[in-house]
Every structure is written in structure tokens, then in C-alpha cells.
XYZ file of C-alpha atoms in Angstrom:
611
model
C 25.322 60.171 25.143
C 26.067 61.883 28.670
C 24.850 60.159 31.743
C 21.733 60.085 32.871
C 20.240 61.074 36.021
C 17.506 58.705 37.610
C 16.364 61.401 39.910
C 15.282 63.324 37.104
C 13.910 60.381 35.375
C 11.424 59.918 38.877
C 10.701 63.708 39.216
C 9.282 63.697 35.731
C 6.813 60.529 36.860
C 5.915 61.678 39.761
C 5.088 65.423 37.804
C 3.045 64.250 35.808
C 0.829 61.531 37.890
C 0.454 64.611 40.299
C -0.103 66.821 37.493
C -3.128 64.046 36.145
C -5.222 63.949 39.714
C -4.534 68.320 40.588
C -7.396 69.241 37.933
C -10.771 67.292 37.456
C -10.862 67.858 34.073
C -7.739 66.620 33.720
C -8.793 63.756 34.980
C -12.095 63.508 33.306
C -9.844 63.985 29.825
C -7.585 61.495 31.205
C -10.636 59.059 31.230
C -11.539 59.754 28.219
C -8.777 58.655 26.776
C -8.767 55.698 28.506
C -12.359 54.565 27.424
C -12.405 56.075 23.703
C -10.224 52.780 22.535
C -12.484 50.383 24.186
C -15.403 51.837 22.476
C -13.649 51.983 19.156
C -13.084 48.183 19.458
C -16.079 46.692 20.717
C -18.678 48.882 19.241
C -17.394 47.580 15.894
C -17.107 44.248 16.884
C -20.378 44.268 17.934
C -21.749 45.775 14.989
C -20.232 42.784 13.035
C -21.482 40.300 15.322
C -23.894 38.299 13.076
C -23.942 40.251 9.965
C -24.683 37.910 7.593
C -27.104 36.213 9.952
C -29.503 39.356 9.972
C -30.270 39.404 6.084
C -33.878 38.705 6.730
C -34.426 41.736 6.990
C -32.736 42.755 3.584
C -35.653 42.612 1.021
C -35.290 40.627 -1.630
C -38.172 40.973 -5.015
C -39.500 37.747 -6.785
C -41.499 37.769 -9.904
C -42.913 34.593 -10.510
C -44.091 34.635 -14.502
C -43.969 30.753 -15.212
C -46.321 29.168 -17.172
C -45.606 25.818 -16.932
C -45.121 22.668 -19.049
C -45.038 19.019 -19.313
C -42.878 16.236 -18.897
C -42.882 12.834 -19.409
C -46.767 13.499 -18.976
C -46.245 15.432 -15.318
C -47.248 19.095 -15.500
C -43.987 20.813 -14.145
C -43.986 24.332 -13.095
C -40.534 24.592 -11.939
C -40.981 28.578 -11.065
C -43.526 27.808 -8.368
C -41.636 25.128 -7.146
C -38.925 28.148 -6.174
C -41.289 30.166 -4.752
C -42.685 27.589 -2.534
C -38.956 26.739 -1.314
C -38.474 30.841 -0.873
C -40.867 31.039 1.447
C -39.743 28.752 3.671
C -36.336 30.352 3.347
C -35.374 33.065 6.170
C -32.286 34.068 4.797
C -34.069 37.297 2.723
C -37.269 39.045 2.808
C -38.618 37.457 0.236
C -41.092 40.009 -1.491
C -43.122 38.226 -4.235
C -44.061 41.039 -7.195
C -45.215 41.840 -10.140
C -42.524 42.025 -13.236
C -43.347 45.641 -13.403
C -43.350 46.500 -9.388
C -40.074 44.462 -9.523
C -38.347 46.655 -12.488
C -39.631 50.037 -10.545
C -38.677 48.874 -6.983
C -35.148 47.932 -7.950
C -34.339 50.871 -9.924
C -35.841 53.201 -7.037
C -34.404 51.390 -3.935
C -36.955 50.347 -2.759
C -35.528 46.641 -3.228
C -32.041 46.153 -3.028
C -32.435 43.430 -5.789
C -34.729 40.891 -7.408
C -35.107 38.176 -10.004
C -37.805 37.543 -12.737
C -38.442 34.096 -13.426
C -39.642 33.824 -17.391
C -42.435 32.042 -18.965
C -40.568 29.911 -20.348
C -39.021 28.828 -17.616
C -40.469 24.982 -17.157
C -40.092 24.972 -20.844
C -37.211 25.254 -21.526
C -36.025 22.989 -18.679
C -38.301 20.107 -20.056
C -36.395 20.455 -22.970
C -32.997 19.088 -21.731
C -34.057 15.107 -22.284
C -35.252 16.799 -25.850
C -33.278 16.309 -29.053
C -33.598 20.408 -28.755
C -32.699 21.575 -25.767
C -33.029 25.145 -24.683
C -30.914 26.647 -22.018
C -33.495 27.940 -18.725
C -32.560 31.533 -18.044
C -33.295 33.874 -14.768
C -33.448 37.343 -14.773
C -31.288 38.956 -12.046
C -31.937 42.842 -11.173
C -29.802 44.204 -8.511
C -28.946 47.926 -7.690
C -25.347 48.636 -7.119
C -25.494 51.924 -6.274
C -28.164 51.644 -3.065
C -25.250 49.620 -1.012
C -22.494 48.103 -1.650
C -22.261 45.548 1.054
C -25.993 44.610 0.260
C -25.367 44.017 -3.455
C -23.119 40.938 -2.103
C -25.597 39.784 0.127
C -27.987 40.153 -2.364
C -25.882 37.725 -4.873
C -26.094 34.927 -1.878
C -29.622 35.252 -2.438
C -29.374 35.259 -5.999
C -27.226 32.140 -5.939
C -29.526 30.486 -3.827
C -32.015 31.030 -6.071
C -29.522 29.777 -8.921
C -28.813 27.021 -7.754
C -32.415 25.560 -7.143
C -33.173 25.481 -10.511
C -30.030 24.089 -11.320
C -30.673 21.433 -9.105
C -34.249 21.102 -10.264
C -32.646 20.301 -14.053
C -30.144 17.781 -12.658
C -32.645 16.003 -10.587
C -35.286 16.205 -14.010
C -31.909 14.713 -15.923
C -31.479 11.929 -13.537
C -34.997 11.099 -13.038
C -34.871 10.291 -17.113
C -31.723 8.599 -16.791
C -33.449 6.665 -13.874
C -36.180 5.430 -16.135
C -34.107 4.057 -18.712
C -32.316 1.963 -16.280
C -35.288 -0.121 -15.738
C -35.300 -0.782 -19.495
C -31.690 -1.677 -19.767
C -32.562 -3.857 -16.445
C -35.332 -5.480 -18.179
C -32.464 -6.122 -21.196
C -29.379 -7.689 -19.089
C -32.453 -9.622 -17.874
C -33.510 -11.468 -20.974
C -29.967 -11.358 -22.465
C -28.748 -13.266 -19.710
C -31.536 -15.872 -19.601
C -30.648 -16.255 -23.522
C -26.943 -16.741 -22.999
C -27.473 -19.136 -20.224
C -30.238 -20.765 -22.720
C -27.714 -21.429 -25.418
C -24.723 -22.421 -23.018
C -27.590 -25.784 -21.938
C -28.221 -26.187 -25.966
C -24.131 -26.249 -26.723
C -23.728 -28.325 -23.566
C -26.344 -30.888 -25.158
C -24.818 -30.208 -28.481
C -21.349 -31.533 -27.430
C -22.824 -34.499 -25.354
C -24.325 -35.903 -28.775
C -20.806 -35.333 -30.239
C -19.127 -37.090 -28.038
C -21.761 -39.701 -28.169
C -21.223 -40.048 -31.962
C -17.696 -40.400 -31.628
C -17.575 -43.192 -30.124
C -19.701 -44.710 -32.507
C -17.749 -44.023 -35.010
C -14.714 -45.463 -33.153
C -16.625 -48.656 -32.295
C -17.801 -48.616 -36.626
C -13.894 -48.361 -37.740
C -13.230 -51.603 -35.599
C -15.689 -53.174 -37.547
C -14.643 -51.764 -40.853
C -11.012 -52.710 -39.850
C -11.833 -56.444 -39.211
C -13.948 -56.440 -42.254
C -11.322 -55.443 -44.080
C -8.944 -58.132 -42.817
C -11.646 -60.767 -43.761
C -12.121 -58.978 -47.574
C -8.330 -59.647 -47.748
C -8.277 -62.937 -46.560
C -10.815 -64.284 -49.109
C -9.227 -62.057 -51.793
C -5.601 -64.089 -51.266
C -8.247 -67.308 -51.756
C -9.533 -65.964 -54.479
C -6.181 -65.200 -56.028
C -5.121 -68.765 -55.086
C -8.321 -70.591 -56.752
C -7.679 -67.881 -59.726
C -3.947 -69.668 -60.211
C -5.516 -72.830 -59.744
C -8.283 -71.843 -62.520
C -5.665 -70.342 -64.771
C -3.495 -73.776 -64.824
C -6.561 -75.900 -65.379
C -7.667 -74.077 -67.791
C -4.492 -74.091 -69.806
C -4.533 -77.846 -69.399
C -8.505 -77.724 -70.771
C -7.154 -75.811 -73.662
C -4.754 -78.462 -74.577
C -6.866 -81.355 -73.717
C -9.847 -79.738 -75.812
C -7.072 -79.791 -78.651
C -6.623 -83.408 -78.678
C -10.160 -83.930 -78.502
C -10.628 -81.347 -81.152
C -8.190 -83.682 -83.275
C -9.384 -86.987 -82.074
C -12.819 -86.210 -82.942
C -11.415 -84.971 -86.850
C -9.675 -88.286 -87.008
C -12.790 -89.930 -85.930
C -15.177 -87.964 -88.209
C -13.159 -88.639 -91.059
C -12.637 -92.668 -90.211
C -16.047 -92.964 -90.205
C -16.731 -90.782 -93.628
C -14.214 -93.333 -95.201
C -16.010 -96.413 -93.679
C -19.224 -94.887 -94.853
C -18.226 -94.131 -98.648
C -15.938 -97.510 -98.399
C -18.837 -100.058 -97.451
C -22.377 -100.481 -97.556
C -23.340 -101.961 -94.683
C -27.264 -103.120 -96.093
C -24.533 -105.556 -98.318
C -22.742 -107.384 -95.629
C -23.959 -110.119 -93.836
C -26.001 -109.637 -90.665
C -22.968 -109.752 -87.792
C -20.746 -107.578 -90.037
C -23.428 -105.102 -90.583
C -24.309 -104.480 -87.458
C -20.420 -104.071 -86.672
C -19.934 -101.829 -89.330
C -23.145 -100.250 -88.793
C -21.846 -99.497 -85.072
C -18.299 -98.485 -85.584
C -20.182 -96.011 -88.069
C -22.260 -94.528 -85.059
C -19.224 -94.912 -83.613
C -17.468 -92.148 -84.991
C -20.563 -90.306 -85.823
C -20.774 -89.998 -81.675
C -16.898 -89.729 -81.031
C -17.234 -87.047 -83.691
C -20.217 -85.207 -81.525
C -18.334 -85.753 -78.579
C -15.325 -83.956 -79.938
C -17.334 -81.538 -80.728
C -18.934 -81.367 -77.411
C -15.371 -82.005 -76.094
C -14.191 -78.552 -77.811
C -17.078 -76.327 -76.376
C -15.897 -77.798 -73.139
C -12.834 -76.769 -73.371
C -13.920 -73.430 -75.207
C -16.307 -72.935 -71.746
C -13.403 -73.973 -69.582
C -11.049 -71.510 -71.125
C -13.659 -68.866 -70.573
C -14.404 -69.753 -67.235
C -10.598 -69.878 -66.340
C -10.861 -66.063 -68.164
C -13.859 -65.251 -66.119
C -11.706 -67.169 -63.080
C -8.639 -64.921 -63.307
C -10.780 -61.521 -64.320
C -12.326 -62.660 -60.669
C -9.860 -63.012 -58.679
C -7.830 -60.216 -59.998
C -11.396 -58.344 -58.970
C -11.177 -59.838 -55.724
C -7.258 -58.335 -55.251
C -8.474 -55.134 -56.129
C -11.493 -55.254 -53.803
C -9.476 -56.627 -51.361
C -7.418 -53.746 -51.728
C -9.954 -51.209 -51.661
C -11.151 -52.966 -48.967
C -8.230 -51.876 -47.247
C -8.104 -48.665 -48.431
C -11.730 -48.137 -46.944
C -10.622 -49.548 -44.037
C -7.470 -47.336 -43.728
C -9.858 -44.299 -44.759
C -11.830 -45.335 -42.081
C -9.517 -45.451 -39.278
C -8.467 -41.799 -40.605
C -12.317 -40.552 -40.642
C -12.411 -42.223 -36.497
C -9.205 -40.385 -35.989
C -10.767 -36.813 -37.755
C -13.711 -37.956 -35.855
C -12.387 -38.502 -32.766
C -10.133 -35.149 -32.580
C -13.645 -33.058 -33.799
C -15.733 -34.618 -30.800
C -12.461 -33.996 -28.423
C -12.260 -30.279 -29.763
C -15.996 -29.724 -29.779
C -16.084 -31.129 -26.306
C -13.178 -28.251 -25.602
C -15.318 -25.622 -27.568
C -18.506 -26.156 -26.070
C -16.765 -26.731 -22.385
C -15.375 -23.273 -23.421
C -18.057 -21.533 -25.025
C -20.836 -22.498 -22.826
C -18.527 -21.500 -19.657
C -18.029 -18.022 -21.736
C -21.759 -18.229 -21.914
C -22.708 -19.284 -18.121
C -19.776 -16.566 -17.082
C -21.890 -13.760 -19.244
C -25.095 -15.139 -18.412
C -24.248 -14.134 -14.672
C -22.376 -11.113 -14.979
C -25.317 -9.766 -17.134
C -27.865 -11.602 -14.776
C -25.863 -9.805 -11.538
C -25.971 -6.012 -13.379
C -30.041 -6.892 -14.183
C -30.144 -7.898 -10.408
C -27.772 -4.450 -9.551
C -29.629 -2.198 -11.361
C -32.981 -4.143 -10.495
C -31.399 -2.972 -6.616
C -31.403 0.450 -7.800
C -34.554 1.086 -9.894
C -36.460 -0.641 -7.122
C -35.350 3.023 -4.894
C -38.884 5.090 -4.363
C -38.677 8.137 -7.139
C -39.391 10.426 -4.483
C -36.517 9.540 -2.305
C -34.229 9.118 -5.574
C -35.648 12.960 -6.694
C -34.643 14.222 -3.038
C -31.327 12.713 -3.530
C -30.376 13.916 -6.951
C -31.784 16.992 -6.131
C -28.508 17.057 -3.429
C -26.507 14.244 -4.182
C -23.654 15.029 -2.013
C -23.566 16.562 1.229
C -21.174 18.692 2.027
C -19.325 17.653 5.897
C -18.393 20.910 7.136
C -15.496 20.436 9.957
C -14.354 23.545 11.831
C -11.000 23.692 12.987
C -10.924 26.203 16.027
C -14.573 26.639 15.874
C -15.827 30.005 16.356
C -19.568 30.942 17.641
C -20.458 33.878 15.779
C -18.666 36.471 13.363
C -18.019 39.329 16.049
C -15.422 37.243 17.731
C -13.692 36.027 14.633
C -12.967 39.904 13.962
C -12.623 40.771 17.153
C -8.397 40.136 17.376
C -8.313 42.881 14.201
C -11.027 45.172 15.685
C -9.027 45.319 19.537
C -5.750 45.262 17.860
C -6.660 48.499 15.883
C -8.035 50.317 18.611
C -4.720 49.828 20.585
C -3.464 51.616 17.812
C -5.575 54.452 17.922
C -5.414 54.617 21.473
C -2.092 55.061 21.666
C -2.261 57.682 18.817
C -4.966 59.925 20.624
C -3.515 59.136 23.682
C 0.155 61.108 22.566
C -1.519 63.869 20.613
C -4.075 64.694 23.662
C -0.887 64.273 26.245
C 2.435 65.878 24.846
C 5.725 63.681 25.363
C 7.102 66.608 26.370
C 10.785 68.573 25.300
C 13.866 69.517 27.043
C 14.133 72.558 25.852
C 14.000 74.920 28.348
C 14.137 72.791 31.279
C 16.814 71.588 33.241
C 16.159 67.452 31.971
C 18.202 66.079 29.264
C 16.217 64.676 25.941
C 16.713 61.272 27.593
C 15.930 61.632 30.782
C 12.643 63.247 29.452
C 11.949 60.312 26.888
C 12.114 58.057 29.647
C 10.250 60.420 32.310
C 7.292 60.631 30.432
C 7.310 57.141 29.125
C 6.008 55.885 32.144
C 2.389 57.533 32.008
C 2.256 56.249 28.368
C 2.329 53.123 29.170
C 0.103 53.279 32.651
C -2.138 54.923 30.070
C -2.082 51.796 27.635
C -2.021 49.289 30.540
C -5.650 51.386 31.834
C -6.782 51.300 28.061
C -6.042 47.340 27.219
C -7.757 46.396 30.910
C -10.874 48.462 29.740
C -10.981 46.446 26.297
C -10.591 43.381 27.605
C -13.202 43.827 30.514
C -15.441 45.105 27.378
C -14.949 41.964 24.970
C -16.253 39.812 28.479
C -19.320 41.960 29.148
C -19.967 41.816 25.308
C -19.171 37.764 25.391
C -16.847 37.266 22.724
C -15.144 33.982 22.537
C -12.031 33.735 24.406
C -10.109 29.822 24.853
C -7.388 31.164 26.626
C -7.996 33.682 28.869
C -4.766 34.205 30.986
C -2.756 34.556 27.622
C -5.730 36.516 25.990
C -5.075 39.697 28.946
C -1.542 38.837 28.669
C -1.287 39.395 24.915
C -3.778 42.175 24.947
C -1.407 43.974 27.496
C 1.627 43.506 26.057
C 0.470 45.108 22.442
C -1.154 48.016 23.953
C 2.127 48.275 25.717
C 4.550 47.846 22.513
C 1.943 50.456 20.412
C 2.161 53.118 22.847
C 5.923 53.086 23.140
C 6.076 52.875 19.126
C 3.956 55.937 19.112
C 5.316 57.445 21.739
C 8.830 57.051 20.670
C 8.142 58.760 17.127
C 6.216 61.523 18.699
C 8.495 61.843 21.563
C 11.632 62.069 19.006
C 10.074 63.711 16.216
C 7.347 65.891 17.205
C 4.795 67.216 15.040
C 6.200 64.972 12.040
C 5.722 62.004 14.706
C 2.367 62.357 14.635
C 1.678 61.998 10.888
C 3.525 59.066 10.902
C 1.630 57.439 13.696
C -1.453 57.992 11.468
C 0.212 57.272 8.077
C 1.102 53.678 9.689
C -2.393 53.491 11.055
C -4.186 53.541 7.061
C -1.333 51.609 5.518
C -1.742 48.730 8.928
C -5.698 48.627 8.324
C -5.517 47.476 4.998
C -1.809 45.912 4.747
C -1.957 43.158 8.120
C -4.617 40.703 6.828
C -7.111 41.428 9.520
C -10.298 40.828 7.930
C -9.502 40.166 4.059
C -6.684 37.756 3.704
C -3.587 39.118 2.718
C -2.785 37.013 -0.838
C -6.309 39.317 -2.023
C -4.644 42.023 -1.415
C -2.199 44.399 -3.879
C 1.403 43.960 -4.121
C 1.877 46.469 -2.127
C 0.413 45.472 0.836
C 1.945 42.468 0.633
C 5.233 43.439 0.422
C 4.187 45.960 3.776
C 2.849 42.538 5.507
C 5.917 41.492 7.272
C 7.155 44.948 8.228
C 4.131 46.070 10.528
C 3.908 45.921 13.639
C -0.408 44.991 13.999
C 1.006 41.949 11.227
C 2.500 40.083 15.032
C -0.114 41.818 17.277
C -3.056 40.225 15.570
C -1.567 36.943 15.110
C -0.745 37.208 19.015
C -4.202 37.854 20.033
C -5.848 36.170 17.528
C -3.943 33.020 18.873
C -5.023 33.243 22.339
C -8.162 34.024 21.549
C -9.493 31.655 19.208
C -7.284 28.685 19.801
C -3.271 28.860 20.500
C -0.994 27.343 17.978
C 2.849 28.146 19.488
C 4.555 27.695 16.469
C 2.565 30.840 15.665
C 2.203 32.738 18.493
C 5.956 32.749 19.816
C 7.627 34.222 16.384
C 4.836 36.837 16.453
C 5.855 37.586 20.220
C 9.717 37.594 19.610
C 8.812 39.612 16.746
C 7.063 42.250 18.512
C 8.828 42.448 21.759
C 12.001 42.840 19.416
C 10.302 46.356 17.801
C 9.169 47.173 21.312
C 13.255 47.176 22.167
C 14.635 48.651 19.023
C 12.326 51.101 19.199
C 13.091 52.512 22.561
C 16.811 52.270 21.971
C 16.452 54.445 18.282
C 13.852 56.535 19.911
C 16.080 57.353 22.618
C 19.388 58.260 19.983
C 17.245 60.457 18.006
C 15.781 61.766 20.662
C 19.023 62.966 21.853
C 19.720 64.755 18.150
C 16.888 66.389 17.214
C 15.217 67.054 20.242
C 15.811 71.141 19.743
C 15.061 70.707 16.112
C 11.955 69.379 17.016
C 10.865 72.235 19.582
C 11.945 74.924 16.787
C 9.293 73.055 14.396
C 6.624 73.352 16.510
C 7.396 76.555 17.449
C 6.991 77.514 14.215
C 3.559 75.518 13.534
C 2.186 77.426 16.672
C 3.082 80.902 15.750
C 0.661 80.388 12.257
C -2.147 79.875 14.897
C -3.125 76.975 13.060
C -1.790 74.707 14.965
């Protein structure tokens, strides 16, 4: 590159600031240009101001055809229920039709939509609690091709209307469910007053057992002394049976000498009877034979008497030893009761322990159920005691949505504004170097540099003019601004940067320049995430995102605008000072090159008279 001369560089300024005042309708143009960017900006800005708070006007049809029904004996006509909310609601003009003006109004455009509520419609919604429930249905008429922003207004309306019968079938759904709390109330009621019921009647139940247990105890201590006694008298028994036994066995033998005696006797006194007479003897000997007769008669008797004693001693010493061997064995099963006894008080003593255990248990199981149940009658007894009118309101919006803005914004026009004044700095710089040509060297004594840089300054001036006249607008037209010193600051420095970009292309490239100014315009509207957020939009775009140059300008201005976050805003400046630089060096190199190919091209274009 050969050097540059600065005195050329200042005789091209000063040219042309001369050249802008030496003609009023140069300066009238020169105006112009200045305002037109302005008005591009704000005018749209302000026609977005509070779109979707205007849609009162936008009429909306209603054809109310519900007949009604009944539920839970209440006469529910859920369809004039919505058109009693509608006309309290502001958001539409709410037109209330027939189904027939409704049809022919949407299909001629005369309504931009409209929705036909059915017969049916209560109906079918009283069915839900039903064993046959029938979905509710709404019929939804909307015109596409009258406007296409209005058909998604027109859905908001639609949804509104949606979603109040929706919330009319949860709230009819929880009002059932409602009532049958009270009856499950009324159940964990008497359940628990049951349970606690039988928890008092096991209590008792294992008092008695206890009780009884210790009678038994106190009734084996008995048996158990008893039992000593029974064997006691048993050993005495078993003694006197010995006893018996040996006199008896002496009996026996004593009852045989008798036995024998009273033979010798009998026959003595047969042979003293057949031997003498005693009528022949004389009186004394008679009477002694007479009496040793009787004698033996009676001896005889008494052995005889003698012999069923000892027969009935025998027996008795029998009887005697059966007795006392009876006795042993009683005194044994005496002590077998006895032992069986201490057992059954042991058994008996271990049951009333483990009922007493059980029933401790079991009636604290009881008590412990008795108040959960009683403390879910008494919860849901909080809850069904709620007025149904209150509890309807509340199911009919059960939550409530906390809406927390973070860098709150007034109204709509200022949350567009950053794309809106962004974009016209864009266009401003593009009518700005088609109405004012960058100028050539060819044919003058300036070098393609010295002429980039000698018209460079009224670009910018121009910019400078243009971004003071935007941001004087956005104050007159009051959009929101938190930072003002950085707000004209970063509205400055893009209009700056986007008139040297376009500048620089034109400036290099001529005619061709200026297609690609507005080929980077379309592709920057759609491709920086201005209005619609960039992850909605096509690959394409996305991929373009962090290559543009409004991508940084928009998150500059948007950040002093609306609330500064520096962790955005200083990338986004480095960013686009960095293209502002670049720019003017490449501009400048090409410049340099094809600076007479460029004058030859639009010699050309001119000589077609076309252009």
C-alpha cells in the first residue's frame, strides 16, 4: 500500500460537508435521510405497543345451544355458565349468535372465529361421576384465511373458553369426591369408636384373667398340701394294713386250733353221750355228766363260732390289705393330681401372663388405631366442614400461578423496541450509502484509500445524526429505558459500526456492495433472534446466529435498555467493535484492488440506462 496523504484525506471532508449545506435540496435530502430510520423504528415499535392488549376489539362469535341437565339433583347448565363469565371478559368482542349466523359469519369474515357450544353440553359433563361417561365437546370455527395474526389471537380466546369448561368438570369431579368424604368421615368415625370399644372389653378381658390366675395359684397350694396329707394317711394306712395282715395270719392259725379244739370237744362229748346215760347215775354224777355234756356241746358251738371268727378276721385282714393298698394308690394319685395341678397353675399362670401381654398389646394396637382413625375422621371432619361454595371456587382454580418478572417490562413496544431500533440502523445506513455515493478514485487525483477514508467521515456524522434522532424518538414515544447513559451510548456506537460495515462493502465493492448490504439485511431479520427466539428457528439461521453483526447489536441495546447484565453486554461489545475494526482494515485492502474494477462495473450498469 503507498502512503497516504492526510491532506487529501481532509480535502475530501471538508468537500463534501461544503458540498451538503451549497444546495437546499441537498440538504433537505440530507434530512431525509437522517429522519427516515427513526421513523422506520419507532413507528413499528409503536404499532406493537400493546398488541395483544387491544383484542377487544377483535370479534369473537358464541353460540350458546345448551340445554341443560341435572346433577346430584342441581339443574346445571354449564353453557350459560360460560356465557355469563364471557361477558364479563374484555379480552374479545364477545358476539353471542345464533348456530347458523355463527357458521355464515365465520365463513364470510365477518367474525374472525367462533365456538358452538352443543346441547349436550351439561350432559355429557354430568356424566363424568356416571358409570358412562361421555366426553363434553366444543365446537371451534375459526377462519384462517381472513388473518393470520388474528387466527392466534383468536385461539387465546378459544382456550379461554376451553379451559372454563374444563375447569367446570374438575370442580363438578371434586365437588363429588367432596361429598364422599363426609361419608368416609362419618366411617373412621364409628370405626374408631368400635376399636377403642373393644380395646376397654380386652382390657377387662385380661383383668379377669389375671384375676383367675391367681386363683388358681392360691387352689394348687391347697391341692399340694392336700396331697401331702392324702400321703400321710396312706403310709398309715399301709402301716395298719401290715399290722392287719400279721394279725390276721395269727387269726388264721388261732381259728385252726379252735377249729380242732372244738372237733376234739364235739367228739368227747358224742362219746360221753353214747357211753353214759346220765338219767342212770346218781344225782351229783348226773348233773356232772350232764354238764361236761353241755360242756362240749358249747365248746363245740364256740369252735364253731371261734372258726367264723377267724374266717371274718381273715376277711377283714383281706378287706385290710385290699384297703390300704387302695389307700397307696390314692395316695399316689393324690400326688399325681397334685403334681397335675401344680402343672395346670404353671399352664395357668404363663396363659394369664401371655394374655396380660396380648391384651396389653392388642388393646394398645387398638387405642393406637382407634386414634389414628379418630384423627383422619377429625381431619377430614376439618375439611368437609369448608363452605361448598368456597371449596367450588377453589377447585375451580386450585393453584395459582405466582408470576415473577425478572427485568420487568411495562408494555410490549419496549420489549421489541432493541430489535425494531437495531434494524432501522441497518437500513439507515443502507439508504444512507445508496442515496450518498462513497465515491471512486478513478479519475481524480486521491488514492482508493485516501478516498475510503475521506468519505468515511460523513458516513458516520450521518449515523451519529440518525442514532440521536432515534433515541430522542424512543423518549418522546416513552419506551422503557433503565440505563440511559449506556442506552445513547450503545445506540451510537451500532449506528456507528453499521454504517462503516455498509459503507466499507459499498465503498470497496460498488454496485455488488449494495446487494450485499440488503442480502445481510433479510438473512439478519429473521437469523438474530429479535422477536422469535432463535432455538424456533431453522438450522440455518441458527448456524447464521453467531456470524451477524445485529446478533451483538441487539444484545447491546437490549441490555441497556431493559436491564444490564455485563457478562452479556461486554462480549457483545468486544464482539462488535472487533467487526467495526476488521472491517475497516479489509475494506481498506480491497479497496485498494478493485477500486478500478469497481468503477468499470458501474460504468457498465449506467450505460444500459437502467441503472
Amino acid at each position: 500500500m503507498s502512503k497516504i496523504n492526510f491532506g487529501n484525506i481532509v480535502e475530501i471532508i471538508k468537500h463534501d460537508f461544503k458540498a451538503s449545506f451549497s444546495n437546499p435540496i441537498v440538504t433537505i435530502v440530507l434530512i431525509a435521510i437522517i429522519i427516515l430510520p427513526s421513523l422506520y423504528a419507532l413507528l413499528n415499535i409503536q404499532a406493537c405497543w400493546n398488541p395483544y392488549e387491544n383484542t377487544n376489539e377483535v370479534e369473537f362469535a358464541i353460540a350458546n345451544l345448551d340445554n341443560g341437565s341435572t346433577f346430584e339433583g342441581t339443574y346445571l347448565n354449564v353453557g350459560n355458565e360460560i356465557v355469563k363469565d364471557l361477558k364479563n371478559n374484555t379480552k374479545f368482542d364477545w358476539k353471542f349468535v345464533t348456530e347458523d349466523e355463527l357458521r355464515k359469519g365465520v365463513h364470510d369474515g365477518d367474525y374472525y372465529a367462533g365456538i358452538i357450544i352443543p346441547k349436550n353440553l351439561s350432559e355429557n359433563i354430568a356424566s363424568i361421576t356416571s358409570d358412562n361417561p361421555k366426553q363434553a365437546e366444543l365446537e371451534y370455527l375459526v377462519n384462517i384465511k381472513s388473518n393470520p395474526v388474528a387466527t392466534k389471537l383468536t385461539d387465546t380466546g378459544a382456550n379461554t373458553v376451553y379451559t372454563t369448561v374444563n375447569a367446570k368438570i374438575v370442580q363438578i369431579i371434586n365437588l363429588a369426591a367432596y361429598g364422599k368424604l363426609g361419608d368416609l368421615k362419618d366411617g373412621l368415625s364409628s370405626g374408631a369408636g368400635q376399636l377403642y370399644s373393644g380395646g376397654s372389653q380386652l382390657s377387662a378381658g385380661a383383668a379377669k384373667i389375671s384375676s383367675g390366675a391367681g386363683q388358681v395359684s392360691s387352689g394348687v397350694s391347697d391341692v399340694q398340701n392336700g396331697a401331702s396329707q392324702v400321703q400321710s394317711g396312706a403310709n398309715q394306712v399301709q402301716q395298719g394294713s401290715s399290722a392287719i395282715n400279721n394279725g390276721a395270719s395269727d387269726v388264721k392259725q388261732g381259728s385252726a386250733s379252735i377249729k380242732q379244739s372244738a372237733s376234739d370237744l364235739e367228739k368227747g362229748s358224742q362219746q360221753i353221750q353214747s357211753q353214759v346215760d346220765p338219767s342212770t347215775l346218781p344225782e351229783p354224777m348226773k348233773q356232772y355228766v350232764e354238764g361236761n355234756i353241755k360242756l362240749a356241746n358249747g365248746s363245740g358251738e364256740l369252735a364253731k363260732g371261734s372258726s367264723q371268727l377267724a374266717d371274718g378276721s381273715v376277711k377283714l385282714a383281706d378287706s385290710s390289705s385290699k384297703l390300704a393298698n387302695g389307700a397307696s394308690n390314692v395316695a399316689g394319685g393324690a400326688n399325681q393330681v397334685a403334681g397335675g395341678s401344680v402343672e395346670l397353675a404353671k399352664g395357668s399362670l404363663s396363659l394369664a401372663a401371655g394374655a396380660q401381654m396380648l391384651s396389653g398389646s392388642a388393646s394398645q394396637a387398638l387405642f393406637s388405631a382407634a386414634g389414628a382413625l379418630s384423627s383422619s375422621a377429625n381431619s377430614l371432619s376439618s375439611i368437609t366442614g369448608i363452605n361448598e361454595t368456597e371449596l367450588g371456587d377453589y377447585f375451580y382454580s386450585p393453584i395459582k400461578l405466582d408470576r415473577q418478572e425478572v427485568f420487568s417490562v411495562p408494555d410490549y413496544g419496549s420489549n421489541v423496541a432493541p430489535f425494531y431500533i437495531v434494524l432501522s440502523m441497518w437500513v439507515g445506513a443502507i439508504i444512507t450509502c445508496v442515496m450518498i455515493t462513497p465515491g471512486t478514485s478513478q479519475g481524480t487525483k486521491y488514492k482508493p484509500v485516501e478516498m475510503y477514508f475521506g468519505k468515511v467521515i460523513l458516513f458516520v456524522v450521518m449515523s451519529m445524526l440518525q442514532a440521536a434522532v432515534t433515541i430522542s424518538g424512543a423518549y418522546i414515544l416513552g419506551i422503557y429505558i433503565s440505563n440511559s447513559p449506556l442506552f445513547i451510548f450503545s445506540a451510537i456506537l451500532v449506528s456507528v459500526i453499521f454504517m462503516i460495515l455498509v459503507y466499507s462493502i459499498i465503498s470497496a465493492l460498488g454496485q455488488v456492495g449494495k446487494g450485499i448490504g440488503v442480502i445481510l439485511l433479510v438473512l439478519q431479520i429473521s437469523g438474530t433472534g429479535g422477536i422469535y427466539p432463535i432455538e424456533i428457528m431453522q438450522d440455518f439461521f441458527q448456524t447464521l446466529y453467531p456470524y451477524l453483526p445485529m446478533t451483538y447489536a441487539i444484545t447491546l441495546i437490549r441490555e441497556a435498555q431493559l436491564g444490564v447484565v455485563w457478562s452479556n453486554y461486554l462480549p457483545a461489545l468486544v464482539v462488535l467493535v472487533s467487526i467495526g475494526i476488521v472491517t475497516i482494515i479489509v475494506a481498506a485492502l480491497i479497496k485498494q484492488k478493485a477500486d478500478k474494477s469497481s468503477k468499470y462495473f458501474e460504468e457498465r450498469l449506467k450505460e444500459s440506462g437502467l441503472f
